[in-house]
Amino acid sequence: MKNRLLAVSSAVLLAFGYTSSSAQEGPTEPAYLYTAEVTNVVDGDTIDVDIDLGFYIMLKNQRIRLVGIDAPEKRGESRVAGKAATVFLRDLIDGKSIILKTKKGRDDADRSDSFGRWLGVVYLDGIDINQALIDAGHAVEDIRD
């Protein structure tokens, strides 16, 4: 019985990729991954999505703030750059199915911003869209999130 329990435990650990080297690297930031449909690009760092939670459960019309970046605003002095960032993001992801990585925290302060928007990283075909905005010059890195 003891040997069988040990074998099952070992198989489970191997199935989840646990090794002594990964234990030494330390914990990674907990996160959730979802498939989502982009329904609206609000500006260069904010989108609206319908999130597929699985088991035929959808979370409709959720506002997501792209974490780790800051794009210019569409109003005020930066409006030209803000509109360009919005168009760039819209051309990339509007109406498309994306992978959304959200932070997992103990309270809402870890998962959302002061406007109640969920914080997330957007991936399209394996490309980090948050980073793509920075690389294209439409956003800067923002460490506040």
Tab-separated table of C-alpha atoms in Angstrom:
chain	number	residue	atom	x	y	z
A	1	MET	CA	0.000	0.000	0.000
A	2	LYS	CA	2.806	2.370	0.955
A	3	ASN	CA	4.680	1.622	-2.294
A	4	ARG	CA	1.543	2.187	-4.342
A	5	LEU	CA	0.932	5.573	-2.677
A	6	LEU	CA	4.547	6.553	-3.342
A	7	ALA	CA	4.243	5.544	-7.007
A	8	VAL	CA	1.016	7.520	-7.463
A	9	SER	CA	2.507	10.564	-5.727
A	10	SER	CA	5.591	10.398	-7.939
A	11	ALA	CA	3.472	10.114	-11.074
A	12	VAL	CA	1.416	13.150	-10.071
A	13	LEU	CA	4.539	15.215	-9.408
A	14	LEU	CA	6.031	14.212	-12.761
A	15	ALA	CA	2.776	14.959	-14.570
A	16	PHE	CA	2.843	18.508	-13.250
A	17	GLY	CA	6.508	18.974	-14.149
A	18	TYR	CA	7.798	19.277	-10.597
A	19	THR	CA	11.532	18.774	-10.272
A	20	SER	CA	14.063	19.728	-7.672
A	21	SER	CA	15.470	22.425	-9.997
A	22	SER	CA	12.076	24.102	-10.349
A	23	ALA	CA	11.696	24.078	-6.577
A	24	GLN	CA	14.989	25.908	-6.220
A	25	GLU	CA	13.924	28.640	-8.660
A	26	GLY	CA	11.279	29.814	-6.221
A	27	PRO	CA	7.588	30.457	-6.695
A	28	THR	CA	6.267	32.045	-9.851
A	29	GLU	CA	3.536	34.668	-9.862
A	30	PRO	CA	0.158	32.931	-9.658
A	31	ALA	CA	-2.045	33.642	-12.652
A	32	TYR	CA	-5.140	32.492	-14.502
A	33	LEU	CA	-5.301	31.946	-18.266
A	34	TYR	CA	-8.562	32.416	-20.146
A	35	THR	CA	-9.726	32.423	-23.727
A	36	ALA	CA	-11.544	35.677	-24.451
A	37	GLU	CA	-13.148	37.465	-27.389
A	38	VAL	CA	-12.208	41.127	-27.808
A	39	THR	CA	-15.444	43.097	-28.215
A	40	ASN	CA	-14.054	46.648	-28.054
A	41	VAL	CA	-10.731	48.470	-27.931
A	42	VAL	CA	-11.306	51.414	-25.587
A	43	ASP	CA	-7.832	52.948	-25.925
A	44	GLY	CA	-4.199	51.893	-26.239
A	45	ASP	CA	-4.141	50.017	-22.938
A	46	THR	CA	-7.781	49.142	-22.217
A	47	ILE	CA	-10.068	46.597	-23.892
A	48	ASP	CA	-13.489	45.033	-23.382
A	49	VAL	CA	-13.752	41.256	-23.643
A	50	ASP	CA	-16.116	38.338	-23.220
A	51	ILE	CA	-14.228	35.775	-21.118
A	52	ASP	CA	-14.801	32.032	-21.486
A	53	LEU	CA	-14.609	30.552	-17.984
A	54	GLY	CA	-15.163	27.011	-19.246
A	55	PHE	CA	-18.125	24.694	-18.738
A	56	TYR	CA	-20.166	26.959	-21.075
A	57	ILE	CA	-19.902	29.877	-18.648
A	58	MET	CA	-19.135	33.294	-20.155
A	59	LEU	CA	-18.278	36.509	-18.345
A	60	LYS	CA	-19.549	39.192	-20.726
A	61	ASN	CA	-18.322	42.737	-21.294
A	62	GLN	CA	-15.366	42.794	-18.901
A	63	ARG	CA	-13.027	45.794	-18.976
A	64	ILE	CA	-9.341	44.824	-18.961
A	65	ARG	CA	-6.395	47.146	-18.349
A	66	LEU	CA	-3.250	45.860	-20.062
A	67	VAL	CA	-0.911	45.441	-17.109
A	68	GLY	CA	2.661	46.687	-17.142
A	69	ILE	CA	2.199	49.289	-19.861
A	70	ASP	CA	0.985	52.858	-20.174
A	71	ALA	CA	-0.297	54.166	-23.502
A	72	PRO	CA	-0.987	57.848	-24.231
A	73	GLU	CA	-4.514	59.116	-23.581
A	74	LYS	CA	-6.904	59.859	-26.453
A	75	ARG	CA	-7.659	63.293	-25.020
A	76	GLY	CA	-5.429	66.208	-24.093
A	77	GLU	CA	-1.898	66.919	-25.263
A	78	SER	CA	-1.177	63.306	-26.181
A	79	ARG	CA	-4.359	62.764	-28.208
A	80	VAL	CA	-2.577	62.155	-31.551
A	81	ALA	CA	-0.313	59.492	-30.016
A	82	GLY	CA	-3.253	58.131	-28.001
A	83	LYS	CA	-5.398	57.693	-31.100
A	84	ALA	CA	-2.482	56.032	-32.913
A	85	ALA	CA	-2.029	53.570	-30.026
A	86	THR	CA	-5.756	52.812	-30.065
A	87	VAL	CA	-5.774	52.189	-33.828
A	88	PHE	CA	-2.666	49.995	-33.552
A	89	LEU	CA	-4.249	47.850	-30.817
A	90	ARG	CA	-7.605	47.726	-32.620
A	91	ASP	CA	-5.940	46.517	-35.820
A	92	LEU	CA	-4.141	43.783	-33.877
A	93	ILE	CA	-6.884	42.295	-31.707
A	94	ASP	CA	-10.370	43.772	-32.189
A	95	GLY	CA	-12.903	40.998	-32.776
A	96	LYS	CA	-10.307	38.282	-32.271
A	97	SER	CA	-9.977	35.412	-29.844
A	98	ILE	CA	-7.102	36.007	-27.415
A	99	ILE	CA	-5.513	34.403	-24.393
A	100	LEU	CA	-5.870	36.584	-21.316
A	101	LYS	CA	-3.519	36.121	-18.366
A	102	THR	CA	-4.827	37.744	-15.194
A	103	LYS	CA	-3.122	38.078	-11.855
A	104	LYS	CA	-4.297	35.929	-8.994
A	105	GLY	CA	-4.363	37.844	-5.741
A	106	ARG	CA	-5.870	37.642	-2.303
A	107	ASP	CA	-7.924	40.782	-2.725
A	108	ASP	CA	-9.220	42.979	-5.529
A	109	ALA	CA	-6.261	45.370	-5.174
A	110	ASP	CA	-4.038	42.628	-6.613
A	111	ARG	CA	-6.327	41.888	-9.551
A	112	SER	CA	-7.863	45.217	-10.536
A	113	ASP	CA	-6.988	48.885	-10.759
A	114	SER	CA	-8.579	51.933	-9.127
A	115	PHE	CA	-11.215	52.053	-11.898
A	116	GLY	CA	-12.282	48.453	-11.268
A	117	ARG	CA	-10.686	47.138	-14.462
A	118	TRP	CA	-9.151	43.672	-14.347
A	119	LEU	CA	-5.396	43.685	-14.949
A	120	GLY	CA	-4.072	41.350	-17.620
A	121	VAL	CA	-1.572	40.431	-20.277
A	122	VAL	CA	-3.010	39.733	-23.729
A	123	TYR	CA	-1.603	37.072	-26.050
A	124	LEU	CA	-2.545	36.581	-29.695
A	125	ASP	CA	-1.031	33.612	-31.521
A	126	GLY	CA	1.635	33.362	-28.812
A	127	ILE	CA	2.632	37.038	-29.098
A	128	ASP	CA	2.598	39.221	-25.971
A	129	ILE	CA	0.453	42.143	-27.163
A	130	ASN	CA	1.359	44.282	-24.141
A	131	GLN	CA	5.027	44.015	-25.140
A	132	ALA	CA	4.166	44.545	-28.822
A	133	LEU	CA	2.677	47.950	-27.931
A	134	ILE	CA	5.935	48.904	-26.196
A	135	ASP	CA	8.071	47.567	-29.063
A	136	ALA	CA	6.036	49.567	-31.606
A	137	GLY	CA	6.456	52.756	-29.573
A	138	HIS	CA	2.756	53.040	-28.694
A	139	ALA	CA	3.248	52.459	-24.954
A	140	VAL	CA	5.895	52.614	-22.271
A	141	GLU	CA	6.622	50.178	-19.484
A	142	ASP	CA	4.614	50.939	-16.353
A	143	ILE	CA	5.676	49.332	-13.075
A	144	ARG	CA	2.776	50.729	-11.021
A	145	ASP	CA	0.551	47.710	-11.657
